[in-house]
Coordinates of C-alpha atoms in Angstrom, one line a residue:
X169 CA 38.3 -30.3 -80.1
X170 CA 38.9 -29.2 -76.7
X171 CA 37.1 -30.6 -73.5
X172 CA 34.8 -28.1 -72.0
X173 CA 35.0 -27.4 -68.6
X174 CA 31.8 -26.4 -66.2
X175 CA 32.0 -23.7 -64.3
X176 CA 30.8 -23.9 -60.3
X177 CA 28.1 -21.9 -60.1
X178 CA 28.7 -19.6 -57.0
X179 CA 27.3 -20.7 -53.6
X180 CA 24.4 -18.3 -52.5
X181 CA 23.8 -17.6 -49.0
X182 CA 20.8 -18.3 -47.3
X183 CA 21.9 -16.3 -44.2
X184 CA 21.6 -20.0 -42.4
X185 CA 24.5 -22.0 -40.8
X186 CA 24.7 -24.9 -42.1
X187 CA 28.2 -26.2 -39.0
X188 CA 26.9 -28.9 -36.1
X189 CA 28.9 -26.5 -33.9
X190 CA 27.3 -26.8 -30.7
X191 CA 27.5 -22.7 -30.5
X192 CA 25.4 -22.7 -34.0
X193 CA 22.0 -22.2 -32.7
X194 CA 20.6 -23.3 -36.5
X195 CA 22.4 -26.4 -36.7
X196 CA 20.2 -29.3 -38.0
X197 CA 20.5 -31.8 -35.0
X198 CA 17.6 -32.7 -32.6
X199 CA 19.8 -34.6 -30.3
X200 CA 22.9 -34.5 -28.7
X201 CA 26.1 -36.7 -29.0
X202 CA 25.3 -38.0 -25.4
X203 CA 22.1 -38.1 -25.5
X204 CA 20.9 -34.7 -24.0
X205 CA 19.1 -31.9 -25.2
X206 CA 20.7 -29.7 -27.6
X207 CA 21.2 -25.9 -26.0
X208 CA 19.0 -23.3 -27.5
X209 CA 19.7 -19.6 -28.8
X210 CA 19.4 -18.2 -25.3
X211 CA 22.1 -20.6 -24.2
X212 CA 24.1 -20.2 -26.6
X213 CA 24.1 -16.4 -26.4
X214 CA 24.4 -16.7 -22.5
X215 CA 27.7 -18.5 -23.2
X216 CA 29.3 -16.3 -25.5
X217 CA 28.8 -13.6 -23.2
X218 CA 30.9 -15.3 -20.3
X219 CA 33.4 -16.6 -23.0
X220 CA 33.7 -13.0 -24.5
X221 CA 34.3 -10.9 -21.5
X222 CA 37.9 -10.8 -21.2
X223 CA 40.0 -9.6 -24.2
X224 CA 42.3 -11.2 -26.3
X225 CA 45.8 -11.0 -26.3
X226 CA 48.8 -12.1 -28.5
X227 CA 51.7 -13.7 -27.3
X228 CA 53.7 -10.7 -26.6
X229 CA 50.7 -9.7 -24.0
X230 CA 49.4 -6.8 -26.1
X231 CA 45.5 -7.1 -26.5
X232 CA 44.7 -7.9 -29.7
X233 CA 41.0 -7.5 -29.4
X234 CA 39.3 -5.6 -26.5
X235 CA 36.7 -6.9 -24.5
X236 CA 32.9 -5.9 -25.1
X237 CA 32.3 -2.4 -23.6
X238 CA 36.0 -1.5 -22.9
X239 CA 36.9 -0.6 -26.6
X240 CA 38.3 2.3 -27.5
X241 CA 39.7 5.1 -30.0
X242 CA 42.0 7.6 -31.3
X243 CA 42.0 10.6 -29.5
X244 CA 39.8 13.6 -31.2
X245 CA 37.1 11.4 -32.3
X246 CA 33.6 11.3 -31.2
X247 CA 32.6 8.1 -29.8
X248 CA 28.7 6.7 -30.7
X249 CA 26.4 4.9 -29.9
X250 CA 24.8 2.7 -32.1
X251 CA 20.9 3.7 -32.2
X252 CA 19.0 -0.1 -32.2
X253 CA 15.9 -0.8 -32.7
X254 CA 16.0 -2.9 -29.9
X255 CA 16.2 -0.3 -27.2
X256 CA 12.5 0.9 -27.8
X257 CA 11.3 -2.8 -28.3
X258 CA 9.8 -3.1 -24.2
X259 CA 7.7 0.7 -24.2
X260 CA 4.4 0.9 -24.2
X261 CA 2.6 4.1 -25.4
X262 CA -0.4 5.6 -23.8
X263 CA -3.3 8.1 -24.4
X264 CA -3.7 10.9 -21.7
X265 CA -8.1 9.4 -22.3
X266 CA -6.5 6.0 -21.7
X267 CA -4.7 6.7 -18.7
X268 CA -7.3 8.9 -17.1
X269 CA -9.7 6.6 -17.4
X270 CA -7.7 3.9 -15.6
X271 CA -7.1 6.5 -13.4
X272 CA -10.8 6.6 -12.6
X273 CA -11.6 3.1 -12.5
X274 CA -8.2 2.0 -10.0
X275 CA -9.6 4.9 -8.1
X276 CA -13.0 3.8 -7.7
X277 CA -11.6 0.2 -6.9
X278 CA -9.2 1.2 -4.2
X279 CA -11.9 3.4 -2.6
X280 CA -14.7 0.4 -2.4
X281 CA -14.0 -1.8 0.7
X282 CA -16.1 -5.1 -1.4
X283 CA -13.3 -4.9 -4.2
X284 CA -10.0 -6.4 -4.2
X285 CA -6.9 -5.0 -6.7
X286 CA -4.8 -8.4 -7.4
X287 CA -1.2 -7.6 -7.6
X288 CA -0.8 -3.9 -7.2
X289 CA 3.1 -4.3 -7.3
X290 CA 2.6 -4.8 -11.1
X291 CA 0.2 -1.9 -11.6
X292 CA 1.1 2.2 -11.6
X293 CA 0.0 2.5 -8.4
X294 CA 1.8 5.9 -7.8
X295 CA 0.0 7.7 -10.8
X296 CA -3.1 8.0 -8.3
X297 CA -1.0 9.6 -5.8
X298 CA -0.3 13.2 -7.7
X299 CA 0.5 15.4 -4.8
X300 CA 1.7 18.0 -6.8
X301 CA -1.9 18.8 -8.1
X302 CA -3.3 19.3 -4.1
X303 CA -0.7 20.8 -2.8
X304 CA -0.1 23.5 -4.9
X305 CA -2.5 26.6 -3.7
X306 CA -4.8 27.4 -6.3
X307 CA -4.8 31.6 -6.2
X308 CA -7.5 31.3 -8.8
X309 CA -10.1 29.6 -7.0
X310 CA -10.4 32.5 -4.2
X311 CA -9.3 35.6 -6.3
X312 CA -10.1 34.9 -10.5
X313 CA -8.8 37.5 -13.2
X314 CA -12.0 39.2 -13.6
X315 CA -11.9 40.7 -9.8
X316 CA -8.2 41.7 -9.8
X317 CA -7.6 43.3 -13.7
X318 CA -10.0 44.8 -16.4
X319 CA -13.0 47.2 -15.7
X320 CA -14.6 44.9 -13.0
X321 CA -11.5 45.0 -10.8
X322 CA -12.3 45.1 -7.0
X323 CA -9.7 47.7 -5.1
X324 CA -9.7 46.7 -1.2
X325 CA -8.0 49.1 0.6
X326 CA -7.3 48.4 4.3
X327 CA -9.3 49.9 7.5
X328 CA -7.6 52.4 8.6
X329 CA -8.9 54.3 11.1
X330 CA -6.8 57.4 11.8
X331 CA -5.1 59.5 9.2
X332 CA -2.1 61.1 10.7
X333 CA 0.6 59.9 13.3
X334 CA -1.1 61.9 15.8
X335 CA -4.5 60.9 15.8
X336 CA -2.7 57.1 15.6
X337 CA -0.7 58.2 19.4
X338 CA -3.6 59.4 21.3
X339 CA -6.2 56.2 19.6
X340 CA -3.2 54.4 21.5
X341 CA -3.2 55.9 24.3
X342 CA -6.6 56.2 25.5
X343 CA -6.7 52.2 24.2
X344 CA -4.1 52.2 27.3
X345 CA -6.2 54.1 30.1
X346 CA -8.9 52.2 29.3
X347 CA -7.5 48.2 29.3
X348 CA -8.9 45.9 32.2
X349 CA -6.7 42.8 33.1
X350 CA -9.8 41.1 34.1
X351 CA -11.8 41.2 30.8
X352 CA -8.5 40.3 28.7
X353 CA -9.0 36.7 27.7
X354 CA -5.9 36.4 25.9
X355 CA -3.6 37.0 29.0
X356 CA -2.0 34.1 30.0
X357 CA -2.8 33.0 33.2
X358 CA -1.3 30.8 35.7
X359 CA -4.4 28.9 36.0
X360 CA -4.2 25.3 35.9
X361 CA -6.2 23.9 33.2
X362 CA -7.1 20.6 35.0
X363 CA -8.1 19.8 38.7
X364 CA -6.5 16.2 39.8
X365 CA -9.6 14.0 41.2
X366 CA -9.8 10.5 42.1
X367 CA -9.7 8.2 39.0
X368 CA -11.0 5.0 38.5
X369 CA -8.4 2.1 38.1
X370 CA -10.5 0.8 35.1
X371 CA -10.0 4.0 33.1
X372 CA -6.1 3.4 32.8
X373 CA -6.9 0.2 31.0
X374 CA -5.4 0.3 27.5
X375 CA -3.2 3.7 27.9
X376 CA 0.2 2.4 28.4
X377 CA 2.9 2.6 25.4
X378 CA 3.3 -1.1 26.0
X379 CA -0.4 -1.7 24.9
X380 CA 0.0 0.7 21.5
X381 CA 2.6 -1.3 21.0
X382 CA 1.2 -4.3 21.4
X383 CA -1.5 -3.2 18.8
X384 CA 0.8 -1.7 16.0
X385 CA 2.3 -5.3 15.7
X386 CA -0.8 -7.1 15.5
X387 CA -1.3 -4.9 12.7
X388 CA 2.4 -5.1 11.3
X389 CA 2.0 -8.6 11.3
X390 CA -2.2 -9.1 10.0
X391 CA -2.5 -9.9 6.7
X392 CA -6.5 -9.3 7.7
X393 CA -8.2 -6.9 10.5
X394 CA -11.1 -7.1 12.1
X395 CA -12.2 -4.6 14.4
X396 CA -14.8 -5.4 17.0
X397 CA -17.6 -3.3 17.6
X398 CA -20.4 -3.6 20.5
X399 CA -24.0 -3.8 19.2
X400 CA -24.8 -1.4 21.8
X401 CA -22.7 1.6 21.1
X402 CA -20.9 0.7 17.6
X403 CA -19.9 4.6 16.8
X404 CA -18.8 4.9 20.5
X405 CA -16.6 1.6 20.4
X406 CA -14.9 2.5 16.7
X407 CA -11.6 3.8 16.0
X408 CA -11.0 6.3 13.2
X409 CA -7.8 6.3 14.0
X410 CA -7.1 2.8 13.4
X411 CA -9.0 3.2 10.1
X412 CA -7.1 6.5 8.6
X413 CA -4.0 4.6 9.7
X414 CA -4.9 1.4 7.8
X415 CA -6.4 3.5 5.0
X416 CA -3.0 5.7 4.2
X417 CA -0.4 3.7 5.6
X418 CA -1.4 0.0 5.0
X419 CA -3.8 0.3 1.6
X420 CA -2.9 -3.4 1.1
X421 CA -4.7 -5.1 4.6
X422 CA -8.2 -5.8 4.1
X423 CA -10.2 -4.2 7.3
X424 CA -13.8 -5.4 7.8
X425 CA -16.2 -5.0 11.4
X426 CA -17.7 -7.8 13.4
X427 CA -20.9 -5.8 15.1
X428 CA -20.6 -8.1 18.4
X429 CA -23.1 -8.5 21.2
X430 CA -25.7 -8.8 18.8
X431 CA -27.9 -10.6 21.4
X432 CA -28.1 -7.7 23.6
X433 CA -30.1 -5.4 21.2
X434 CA -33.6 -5.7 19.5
X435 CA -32.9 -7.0 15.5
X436 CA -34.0 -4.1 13.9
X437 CA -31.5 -1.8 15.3
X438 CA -28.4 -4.8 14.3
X439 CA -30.1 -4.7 10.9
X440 CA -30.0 -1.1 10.9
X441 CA -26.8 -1.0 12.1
X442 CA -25.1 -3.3 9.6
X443 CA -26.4 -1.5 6.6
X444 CA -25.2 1.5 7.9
X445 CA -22.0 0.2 8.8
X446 CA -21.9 -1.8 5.2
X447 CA -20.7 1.1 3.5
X448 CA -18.0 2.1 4.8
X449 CA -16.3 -1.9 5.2
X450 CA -17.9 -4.9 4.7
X451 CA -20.1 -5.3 8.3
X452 CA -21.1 -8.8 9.8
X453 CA -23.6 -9.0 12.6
X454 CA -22.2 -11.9 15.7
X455 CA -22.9 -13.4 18.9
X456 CA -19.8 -14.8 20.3
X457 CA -21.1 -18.3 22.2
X458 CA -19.3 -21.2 22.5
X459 CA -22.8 -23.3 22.5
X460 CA -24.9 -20.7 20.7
X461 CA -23.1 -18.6 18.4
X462 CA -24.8 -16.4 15.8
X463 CA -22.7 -15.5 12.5
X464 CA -20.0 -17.9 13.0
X465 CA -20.4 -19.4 9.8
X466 CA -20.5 -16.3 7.6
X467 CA -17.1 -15.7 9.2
X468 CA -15.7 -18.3 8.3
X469 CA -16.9 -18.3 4.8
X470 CA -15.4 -15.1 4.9
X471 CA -12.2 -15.5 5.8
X472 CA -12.2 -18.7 3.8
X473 CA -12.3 -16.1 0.7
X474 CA -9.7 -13.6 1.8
X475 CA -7.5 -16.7 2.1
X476 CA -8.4 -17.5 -1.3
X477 CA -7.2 -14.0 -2.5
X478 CA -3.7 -14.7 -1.0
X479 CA -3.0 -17.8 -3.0
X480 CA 0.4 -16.6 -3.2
X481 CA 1.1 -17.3 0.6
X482 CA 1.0 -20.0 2.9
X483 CA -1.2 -19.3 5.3
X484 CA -2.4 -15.7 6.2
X485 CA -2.8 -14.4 10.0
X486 CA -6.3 -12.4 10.8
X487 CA -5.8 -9.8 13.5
X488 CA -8.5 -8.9 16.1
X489 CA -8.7 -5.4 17.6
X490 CA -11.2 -3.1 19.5
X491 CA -12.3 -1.3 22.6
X492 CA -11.7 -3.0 25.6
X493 CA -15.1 -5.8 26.7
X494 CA -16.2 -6.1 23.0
X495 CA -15.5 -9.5 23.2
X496 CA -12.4 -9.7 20.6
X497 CA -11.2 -12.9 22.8
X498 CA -14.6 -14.4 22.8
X499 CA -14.8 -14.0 18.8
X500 CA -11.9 -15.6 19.0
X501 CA -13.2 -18.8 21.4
X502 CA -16.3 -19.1 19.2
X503 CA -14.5 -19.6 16.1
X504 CA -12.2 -22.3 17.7
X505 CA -15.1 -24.0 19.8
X506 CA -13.3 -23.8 22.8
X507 CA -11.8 -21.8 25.3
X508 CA -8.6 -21.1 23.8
X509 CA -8.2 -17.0 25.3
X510 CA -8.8 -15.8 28.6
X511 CA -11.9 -13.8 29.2
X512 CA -13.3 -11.2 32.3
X513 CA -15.7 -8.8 32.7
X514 CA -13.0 -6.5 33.2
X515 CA -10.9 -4.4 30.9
X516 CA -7.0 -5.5 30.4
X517 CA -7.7 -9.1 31.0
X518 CA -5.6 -10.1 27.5
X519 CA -1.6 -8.9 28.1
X520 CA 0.1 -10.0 24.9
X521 CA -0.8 -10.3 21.7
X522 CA -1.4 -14.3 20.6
X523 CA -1.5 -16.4 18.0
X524 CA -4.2 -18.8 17.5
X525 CA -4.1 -21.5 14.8
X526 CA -8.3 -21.9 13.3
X527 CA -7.0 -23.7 10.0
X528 CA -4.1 -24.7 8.1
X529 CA -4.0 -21.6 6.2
X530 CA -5.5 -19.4 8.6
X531 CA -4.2 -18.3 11.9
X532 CA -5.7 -15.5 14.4
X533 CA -4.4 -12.8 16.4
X534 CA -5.6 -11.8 19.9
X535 CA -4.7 -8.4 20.4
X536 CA -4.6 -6.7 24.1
X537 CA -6.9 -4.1 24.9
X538 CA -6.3 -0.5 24.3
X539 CA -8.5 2.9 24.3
X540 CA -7.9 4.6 20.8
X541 CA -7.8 7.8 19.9
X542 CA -11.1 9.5 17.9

């Protein structure tokens, strides 16, 4: 009797790799030959890709296989791409209720002065900001369907008051016998509109290009602004300018008012005053005194937290602008404890703008005085 002979029974794969080849990425080794860490599967892929990218080529310099992306094939046949599943693997799907509600909310955050939207560079920022919808003219809202077709249609048919060429040329012509140059107001006269008079030095305080200048870099360069009112007049000494400028051009500086001069009014009207004020932007009531100030502590404490909320940066500069005499400089020497600007009773005594260190994080910036526009 024969011997009988076992058959092998066929290998079945696993769909592992079972080779130590350091470009296996399920290789069964937790340490390397020399002691370092083993490379992982994004390594590993990372490394075929700059060992793949040229082709290969045979000995007689023909290429043999091309490199990725430059393959190609016989003329007359439609190249394809391979659909992958991969491609749709980083989309995210949303609701038109989804996104107007976040529409909403982002809204009602970027409009409240007291709320702060952390990292707008990572949010859809620009979905707020559909121009198409305002400036298209909406015909419908001054003329609907009901007054131009159907039964209820309004005709308007134009004035006219003559009915025949005739009638038109003599309506013209006694209009003509009867015109007065004195009582035509829309004849353009050689009138000067102004009279020159006297002006007071003072008034040209703030007015130069130089001093705009001056101001738009503070700004540039503010990662915080803080305009200055005076307690006495804080409508007459605030700048809407400055604030649609901030509002549509820089939406990512944080703009709050120091009510200044506090002393110099009776307490009800500063209380008044900063609830009005309160808002619009956040509203702190100060008296700027080297040896008696009022407030300086709350200011701090506040620009203690607007550092916080720049974590990302090393230190953040806090800009100081206003009307000329609202004290901006003298903020400025209260918060440091010491005479640190130049102050005057008059206007234009600060030239340049300045840079003030109050903390490690925090530094200020005296900006020069200037008249805004309302």
């Amino acid at each position: 009797m024969g011997k009988m002979r076992k058959l092998k029974k066929p290998a079945v794969w696993d769909g592992i790799n079972k080779s130590t080849h350091s470009f296996n990425p399920d290789r069964q080794i937790t340490k390397a030959k020399h002691g370092g860490k083993i490379r992982d599967r994004c390594t590993i892929k990372r490394l075929l890709m700059y060992r793949n990218f040229k082709p290969k080529r045979n000995a007689q310099g023909k290429i043999v296989r091309p490199a990725p992306f430059q393959a190609w094939v016989t003329p007359g046949t439609q190249a394809r791409v391979e659909p992958n599943q991969r491609w749709f693997g980083n989309t995210k799907v949303i609701t038109q209720g989804a996104l107007q509600k976040f529409q909403d909310e982002l809204g009602r955050v970027l409009k409240d002065p007291y709320q702060v939207v952390m990292r707008q560079t990572n949010l859809p920022i620009s979905l707020l900001n559909e121009k198409a919808k305002t400036a298209r003219v909406h015909v419908l809202d001054t003329e609907g369907f009901e007054t131009t077709f159907g039964p209820k249609a309004i005709r308007k048919k134009p004035n006219i008051k003559t009915t025949d060429l005739g009638e038109l040329l003599a309506t013209a012509e006694s209009s003509a016998d009867n015109y007065d140059v004195d009582k035509d107001r829309d004849l353009m006269r050689d009138v000067p509109d102004s009279k020159s008079e006297p002006r007071e030095m003072i008034m040209k305080a703030g007015q130069s290009k130089r001093v705009w200048g001056e101001l738009y870099k503070v700004i540039d360069s503010s990662d915080v602004v803080a305009q200055i009112l005076d307690a006495r007049d804080p409508m007459g000494t605030r700048s809407k300018h400055i604030e649609d400028f901030l509002k549509k051009e820089k939406p990512f500086k944080h703009l709050f008012f120091i009510l200044n001069k506090c002393d110099l009014v009776p307490p009800w009207a500063t209380k008044k005053w900063v609830a009005i004020l309160s808002h619009e932007y956040p509203t702190l009531a100060f008296h700027a005194s080297i040896k008696n100030p009022f407030g300086k502590g709350a200011l701090i404490n506040l620009l203690r937290q607007f550092g916080k909320l720049h974590q990302d940066k090393k230190q953040i500069s806090v800009g100081f602008i206003g009307y000329p005499n609202v004290g901006k400089s003298s903020v400025i020497n209260t918060l440091r404890g010491k005479k640190v600007c130049n102050v005057a009773p008059i206007a234009g005594e600060t030239k340049v703008w300045q840079y003030i260190t109050l903390m490690r994080r925090i530094y200020l910036i005296d900006c020069p005085d200037r008249k805004s526009v309302v």
